[in-house]
Coordinates of C-alpha atoms in Angstrom, one line a residue:
X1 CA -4.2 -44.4 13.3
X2 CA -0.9 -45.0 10.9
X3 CA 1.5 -43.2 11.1
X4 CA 2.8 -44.1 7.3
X5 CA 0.6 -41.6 6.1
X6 CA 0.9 -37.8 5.6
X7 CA -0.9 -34.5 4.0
X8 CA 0.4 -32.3 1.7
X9 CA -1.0 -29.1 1.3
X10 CA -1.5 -27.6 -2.4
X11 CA -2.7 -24.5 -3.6
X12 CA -6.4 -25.7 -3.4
X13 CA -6.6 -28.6 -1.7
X14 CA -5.0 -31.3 -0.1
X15 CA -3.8 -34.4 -0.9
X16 CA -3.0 -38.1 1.1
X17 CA 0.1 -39.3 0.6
X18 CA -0.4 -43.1 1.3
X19 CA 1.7 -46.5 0.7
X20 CA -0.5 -48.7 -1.3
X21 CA -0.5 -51.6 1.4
X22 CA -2.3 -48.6 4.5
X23 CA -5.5 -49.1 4.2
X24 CA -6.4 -46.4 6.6
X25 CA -4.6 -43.0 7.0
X26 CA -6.7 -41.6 9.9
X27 CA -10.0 -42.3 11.5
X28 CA -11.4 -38.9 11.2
X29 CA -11.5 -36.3 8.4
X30 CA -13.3 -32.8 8.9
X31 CA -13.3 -31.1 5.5
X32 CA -13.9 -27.3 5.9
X33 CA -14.6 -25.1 3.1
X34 CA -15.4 -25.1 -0.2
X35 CA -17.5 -28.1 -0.7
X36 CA -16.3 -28.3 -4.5
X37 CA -13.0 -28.8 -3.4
X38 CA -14.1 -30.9 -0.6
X39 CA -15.8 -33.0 -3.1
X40 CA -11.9 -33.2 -4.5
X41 CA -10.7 -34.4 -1.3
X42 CA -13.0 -36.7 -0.7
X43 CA -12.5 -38.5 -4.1
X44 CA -9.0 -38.8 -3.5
X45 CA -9.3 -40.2 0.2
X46 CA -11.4 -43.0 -1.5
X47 CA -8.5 -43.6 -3.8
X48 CA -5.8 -43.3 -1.4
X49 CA -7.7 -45.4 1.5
X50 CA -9.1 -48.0 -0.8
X51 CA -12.7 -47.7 0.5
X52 CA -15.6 -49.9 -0.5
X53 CA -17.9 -48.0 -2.1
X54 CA -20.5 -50.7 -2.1
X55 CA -20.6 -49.8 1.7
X56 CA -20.4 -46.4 1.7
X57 CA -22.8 -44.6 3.7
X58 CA -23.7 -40.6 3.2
X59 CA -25.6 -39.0 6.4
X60 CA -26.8 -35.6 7.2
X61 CA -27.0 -33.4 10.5
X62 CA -31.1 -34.6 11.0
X63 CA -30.1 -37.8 11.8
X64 CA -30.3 -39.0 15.4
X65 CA -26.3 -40.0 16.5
X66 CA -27.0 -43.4 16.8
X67 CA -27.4 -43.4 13.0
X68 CA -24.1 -42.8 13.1
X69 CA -22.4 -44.2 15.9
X70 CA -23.7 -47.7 13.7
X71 CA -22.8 -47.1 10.2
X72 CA -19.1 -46.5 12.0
X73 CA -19.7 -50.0 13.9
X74 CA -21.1 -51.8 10.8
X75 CA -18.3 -53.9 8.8
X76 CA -17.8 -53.5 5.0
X77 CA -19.7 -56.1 2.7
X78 CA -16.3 -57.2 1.1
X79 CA -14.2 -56.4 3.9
X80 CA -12.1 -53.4 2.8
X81 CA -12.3 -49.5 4.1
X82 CA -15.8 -48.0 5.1
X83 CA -16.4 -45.0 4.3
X84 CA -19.5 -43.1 6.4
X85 CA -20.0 -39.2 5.2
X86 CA -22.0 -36.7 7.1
X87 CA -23.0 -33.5 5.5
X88 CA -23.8 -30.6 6.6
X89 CA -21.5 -31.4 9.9
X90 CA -21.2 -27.6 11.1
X91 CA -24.9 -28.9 12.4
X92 CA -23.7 -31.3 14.8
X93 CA -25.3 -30.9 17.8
X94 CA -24.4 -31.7 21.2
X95 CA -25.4 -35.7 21.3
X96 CA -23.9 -36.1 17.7
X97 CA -20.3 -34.8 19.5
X98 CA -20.6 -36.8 22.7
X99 CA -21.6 -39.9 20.7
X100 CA -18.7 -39.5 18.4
X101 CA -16.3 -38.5 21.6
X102 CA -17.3 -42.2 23.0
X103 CA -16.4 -43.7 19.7
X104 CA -13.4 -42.5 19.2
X105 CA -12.3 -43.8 22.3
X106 CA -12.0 -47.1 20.4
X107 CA -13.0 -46.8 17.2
X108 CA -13.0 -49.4 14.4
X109 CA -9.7 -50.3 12.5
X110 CA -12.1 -50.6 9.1
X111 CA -13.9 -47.7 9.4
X112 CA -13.7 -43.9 8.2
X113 CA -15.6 -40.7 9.2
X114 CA -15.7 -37.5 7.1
X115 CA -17.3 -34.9 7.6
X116 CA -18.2 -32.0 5.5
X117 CA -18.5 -28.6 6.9
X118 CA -19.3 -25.6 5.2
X119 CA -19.4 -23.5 8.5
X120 CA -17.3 -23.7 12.1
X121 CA -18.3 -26.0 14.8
X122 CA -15.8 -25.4 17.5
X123 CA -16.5 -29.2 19.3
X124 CA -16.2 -31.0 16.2
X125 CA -13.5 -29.6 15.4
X126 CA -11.2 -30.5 18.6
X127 CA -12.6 -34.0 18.1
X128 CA -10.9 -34.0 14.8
X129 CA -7.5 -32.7 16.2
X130 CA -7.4 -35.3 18.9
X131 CA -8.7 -38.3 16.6
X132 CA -8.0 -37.2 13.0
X133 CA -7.1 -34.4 11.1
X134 CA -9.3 -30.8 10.2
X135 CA -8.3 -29.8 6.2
X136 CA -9.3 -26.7 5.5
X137 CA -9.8 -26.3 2.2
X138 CA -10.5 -22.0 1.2
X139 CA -11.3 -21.2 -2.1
X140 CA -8.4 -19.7 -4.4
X141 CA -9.5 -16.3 -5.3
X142 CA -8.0 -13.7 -7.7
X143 CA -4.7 -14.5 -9.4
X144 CA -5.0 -17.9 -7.6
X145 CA -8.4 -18.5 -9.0
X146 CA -6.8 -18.1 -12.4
X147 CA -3.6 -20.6 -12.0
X148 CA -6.7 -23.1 -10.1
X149 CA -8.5 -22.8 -13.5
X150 CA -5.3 -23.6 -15.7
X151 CA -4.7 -26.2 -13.1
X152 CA -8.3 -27.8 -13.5
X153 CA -7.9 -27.7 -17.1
X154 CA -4.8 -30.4 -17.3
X155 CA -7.1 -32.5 -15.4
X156 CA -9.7 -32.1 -18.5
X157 CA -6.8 -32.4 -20.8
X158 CA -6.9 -28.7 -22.0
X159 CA -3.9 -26.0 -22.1
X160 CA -5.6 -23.0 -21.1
X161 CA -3.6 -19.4 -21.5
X162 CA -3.8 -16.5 -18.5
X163 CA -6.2 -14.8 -20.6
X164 CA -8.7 -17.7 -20.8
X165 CA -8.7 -17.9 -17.1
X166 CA -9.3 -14.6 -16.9
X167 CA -12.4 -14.5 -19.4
X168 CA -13.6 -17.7 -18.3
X169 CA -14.2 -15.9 -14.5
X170 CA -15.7 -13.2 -16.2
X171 CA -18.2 -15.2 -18.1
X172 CA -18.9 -17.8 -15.8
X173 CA -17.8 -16.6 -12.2
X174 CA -16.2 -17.7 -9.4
X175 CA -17.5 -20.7 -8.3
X176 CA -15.3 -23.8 -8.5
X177 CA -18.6 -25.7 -9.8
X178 CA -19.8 -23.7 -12.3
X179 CA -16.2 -23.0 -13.5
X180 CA -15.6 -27.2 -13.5
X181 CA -18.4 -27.9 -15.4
X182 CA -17.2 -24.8 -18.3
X183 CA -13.4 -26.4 -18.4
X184 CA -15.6 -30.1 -19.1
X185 CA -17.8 -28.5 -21.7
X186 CA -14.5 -26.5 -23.7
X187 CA -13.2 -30.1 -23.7
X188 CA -15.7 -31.6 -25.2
X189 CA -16.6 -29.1 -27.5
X190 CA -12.9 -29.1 -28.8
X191 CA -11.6 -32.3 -27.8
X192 CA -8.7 -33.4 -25.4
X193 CA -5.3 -31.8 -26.2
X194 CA -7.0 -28.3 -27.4
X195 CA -5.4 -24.7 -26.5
X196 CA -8.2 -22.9 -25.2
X197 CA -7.3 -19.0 -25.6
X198 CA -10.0 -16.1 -24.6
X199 CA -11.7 -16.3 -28.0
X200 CA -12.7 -19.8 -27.6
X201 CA -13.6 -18.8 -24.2
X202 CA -15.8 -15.9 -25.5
X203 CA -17.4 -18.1 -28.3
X204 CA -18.7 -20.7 -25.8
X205 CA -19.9 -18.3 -22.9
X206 CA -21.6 -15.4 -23.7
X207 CA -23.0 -13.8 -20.6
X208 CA -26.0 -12.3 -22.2
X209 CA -27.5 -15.0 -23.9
X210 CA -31.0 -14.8 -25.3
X211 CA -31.9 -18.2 -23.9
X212 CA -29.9 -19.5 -21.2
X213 CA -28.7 -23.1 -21.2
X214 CA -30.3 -24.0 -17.8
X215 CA -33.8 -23.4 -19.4
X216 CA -32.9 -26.4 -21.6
X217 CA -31.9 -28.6 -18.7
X218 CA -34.5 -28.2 -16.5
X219 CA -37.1 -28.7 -19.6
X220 CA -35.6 -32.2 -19.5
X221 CA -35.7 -32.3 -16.1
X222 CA -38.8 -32.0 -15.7
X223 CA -39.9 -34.1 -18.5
X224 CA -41.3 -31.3 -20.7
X225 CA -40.6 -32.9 -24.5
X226 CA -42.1 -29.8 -26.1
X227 CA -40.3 -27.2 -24.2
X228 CA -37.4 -28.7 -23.9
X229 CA -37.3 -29.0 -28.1
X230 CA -38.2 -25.7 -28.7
X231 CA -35.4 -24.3 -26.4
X232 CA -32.6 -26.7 -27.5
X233 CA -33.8 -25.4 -31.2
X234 CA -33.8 -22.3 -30.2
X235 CA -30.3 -22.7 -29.2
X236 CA -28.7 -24.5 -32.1
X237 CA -30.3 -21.5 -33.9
X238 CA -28.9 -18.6 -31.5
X239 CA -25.4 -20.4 -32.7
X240 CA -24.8 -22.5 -29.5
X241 CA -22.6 -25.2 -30.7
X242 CA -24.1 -29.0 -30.0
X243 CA -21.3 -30.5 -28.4
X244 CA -21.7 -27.6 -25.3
X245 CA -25.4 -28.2 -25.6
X246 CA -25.1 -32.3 -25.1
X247 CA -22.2 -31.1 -22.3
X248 CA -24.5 -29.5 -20.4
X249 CA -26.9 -32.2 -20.9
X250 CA -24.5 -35.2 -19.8
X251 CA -23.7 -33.0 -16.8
X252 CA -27.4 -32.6 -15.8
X253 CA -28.5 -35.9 -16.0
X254 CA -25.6 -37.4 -14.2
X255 CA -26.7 -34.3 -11.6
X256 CA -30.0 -35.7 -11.3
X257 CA -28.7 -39.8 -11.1
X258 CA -26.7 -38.2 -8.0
X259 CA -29.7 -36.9 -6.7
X260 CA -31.4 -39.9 -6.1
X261 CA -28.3 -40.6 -3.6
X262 CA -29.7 -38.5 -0.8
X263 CA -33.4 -38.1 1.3
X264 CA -33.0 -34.4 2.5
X265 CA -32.0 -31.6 0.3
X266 CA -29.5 -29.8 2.7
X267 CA -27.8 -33.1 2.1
X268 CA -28.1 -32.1 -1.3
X269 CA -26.8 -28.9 -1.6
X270 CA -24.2 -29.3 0.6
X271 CA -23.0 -32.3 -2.2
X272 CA -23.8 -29.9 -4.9
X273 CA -22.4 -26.5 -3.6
X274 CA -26.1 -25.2 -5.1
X275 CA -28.8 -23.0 -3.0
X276 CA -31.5 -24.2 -1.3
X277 CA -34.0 -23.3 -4.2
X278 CA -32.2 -24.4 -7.2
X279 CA -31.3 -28.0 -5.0
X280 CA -35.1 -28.2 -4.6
X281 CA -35.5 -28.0 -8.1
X282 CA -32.9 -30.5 -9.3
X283 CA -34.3 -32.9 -6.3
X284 CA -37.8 -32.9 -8.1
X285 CA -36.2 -33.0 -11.3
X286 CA -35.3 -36.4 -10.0
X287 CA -38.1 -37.8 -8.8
X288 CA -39.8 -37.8 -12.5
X289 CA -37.4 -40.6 -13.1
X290 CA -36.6 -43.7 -12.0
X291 CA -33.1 -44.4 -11.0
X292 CA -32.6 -46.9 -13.8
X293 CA -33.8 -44.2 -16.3
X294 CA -31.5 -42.2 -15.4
X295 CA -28.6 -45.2 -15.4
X296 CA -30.0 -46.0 -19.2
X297 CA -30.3 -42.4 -20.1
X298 CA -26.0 -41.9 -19.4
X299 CA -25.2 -45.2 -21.3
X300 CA -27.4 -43.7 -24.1
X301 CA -25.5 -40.5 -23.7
X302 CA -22.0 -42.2 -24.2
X303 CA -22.9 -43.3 -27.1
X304 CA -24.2 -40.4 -28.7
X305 CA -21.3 -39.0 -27.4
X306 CA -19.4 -40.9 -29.7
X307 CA -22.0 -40.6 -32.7
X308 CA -21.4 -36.6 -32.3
X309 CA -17.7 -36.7 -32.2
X310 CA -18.0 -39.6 -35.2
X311 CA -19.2 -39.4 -38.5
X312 CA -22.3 -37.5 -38.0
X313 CA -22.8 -35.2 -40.8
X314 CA -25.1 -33.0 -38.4
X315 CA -24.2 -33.5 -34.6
X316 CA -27.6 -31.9 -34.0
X317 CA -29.6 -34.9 -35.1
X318 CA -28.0 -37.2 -33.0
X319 CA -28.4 -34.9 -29.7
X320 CA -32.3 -33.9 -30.5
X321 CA -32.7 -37.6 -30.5
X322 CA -30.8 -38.3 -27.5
X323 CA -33.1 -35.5 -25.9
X324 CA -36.3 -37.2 -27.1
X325 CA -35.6 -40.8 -26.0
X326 CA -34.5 -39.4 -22.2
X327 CA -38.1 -37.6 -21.9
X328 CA -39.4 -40.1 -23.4
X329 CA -37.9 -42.9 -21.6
X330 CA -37.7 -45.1 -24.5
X331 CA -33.3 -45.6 -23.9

């Protein structure tokens, strides 16, 4: 393992701190916690290690060691960083442990294990010590929920005030995900660069809404044209302005493209941070479309993206269609 590479611990998460030329910082990651912000982490180890995502391999629990044990063993297809993930890792049992014990005896110079971990698994975690490193990454709660949420909003290229925070935690809650996916539809409903205060944070999450947004997403995911019209008209009439409307919808579809990613849904909702029944739903969701519907559907959505933000004398139009031709299939 190099030793030209170091963590540094933030308020939420933690971050490598690698020269460009290290290729590898460690051979082991456990990631504990909050699997939004392990989701974080494991983003920037990709960076930061310079993995091959053409080889990367995501893995669950159910899977027999072996599985494992090989996708470690296997050599990347263009010969950079391999990155193997296993979910759900607090469900490691015994023969996962030992197998990985023997590995790391000598493991492979190209090769990278993380695993996610929601829960405690006292072996896996001494494995880590001894051949990698254990982040623990705790959600920030209370006044450091609301400096996370001002932090998360530079990343989406909004300045958001104390009281914005504090009335987006009331609207939308606590959860890192949901509160993600609010920050990304403020910016595009008011564009990069835009002071969010608690009025536009009251305008664009109500919490007693006649028709909730999700109805409108899973409508679509599921393929219903006729429902899924009504409630997005339903919507646009209630006020709801279109550019949180197509937010929501970008950030469904590109859900259900992920979804195709993974074979068991604790896989799933471990990725997702979601329950068990509302992961079930999504995973369904997916299975009405075909991969490259969905891949169509998100370069149709860029574009409308642009036709909303353009000239369009009624953004509505453009986003009803958008909806239409998704169901439809016809991108």
């Amino acid at each position: 393992m190099s030793s030209s590479c170091s963590k540094r611990a933030t308020t939420s998460s933690t971050a490598w701190v690698c020269p460009r030329a290290t290729r590898v910082a460690e051979a082991f990651y456990l990631l504990t916690g909050e699997e939004f912000l392990a989701g974080e982490a494991l983003d920037k180890l990709r960076t930061e290690a310079e993995t091959d995502p053409l080889s990367e391999v995501t893995l669950d629990a159910t899977v027999p060691a072996q599985h494992i044990i090989e996708a470690l063993e296997t050599a990347s297809l263009l010969g950079g960083t391999r990155l193997v993930v296993v979910e759900g890792a607090q469900d490691l049992r015994k023969e996962h442990i030992e197998a990985l014990e023997r590995y790391f005896e000598s493991p492979s110079s190209t090769s990278v294990l993380v695993a996610v971990a929601s829960g405690r698994n006292a072996r896996l975690s001494d494995l880590a010590k001894r051949a990698g490193a254990v982040v623990g990454l705790d959600a920030p709660k209370g006044r450091r929920l609301a400096a996370w949420i001002k932090q998360q909003g530079r990343i989406h290229k909004l300045t958001v005030d104390d009281r914005a925070a504090w009335a987006l935690i009331d609207s939308v809650g606590n959860e890192l995900r949901d509160l993600d996916g609010a920050l990304s539809q403020l910016a595009t409903q008011l564009g990069a660069g835009s002071r969010v205060g608690q009025a536009e944070v009251r305008k664009a999450f109500t919490r007693l809404a006649d028709e909730r947004i999700y109805a409108f997403t899973d409508a679509v995911g599921e393929r219903k044209m006729a429902e899924a019209m009504g409630t997005l008209r339903r919507l646009l009439d209630q006020g709801e302005p279109p550019l949180v409307l197509f937010g929501a919808l970008s950030n469904h579809v590109r859900r259900l493209l992920q979804a195709h990613r993974f074979d068991s849904t604790k896989a799933a909702g471990s990725f997702f941070g979601m329950p068990d029944w509302r992961t079930e739903r999504l995973m369904a969701q997916a299975r009405t479309y075909r991969e490259e519907e969905l891949i169509s559907a998100m370069t149709l959505l860029a574009e409308t993206d642009v036709e909303m933000k353009g000239d369009a004398p009624l953004p509505q139009v453009p986003l009803e269609e958008a909806v239409a031709r998704i169901i439809a299939g016809r991108q």
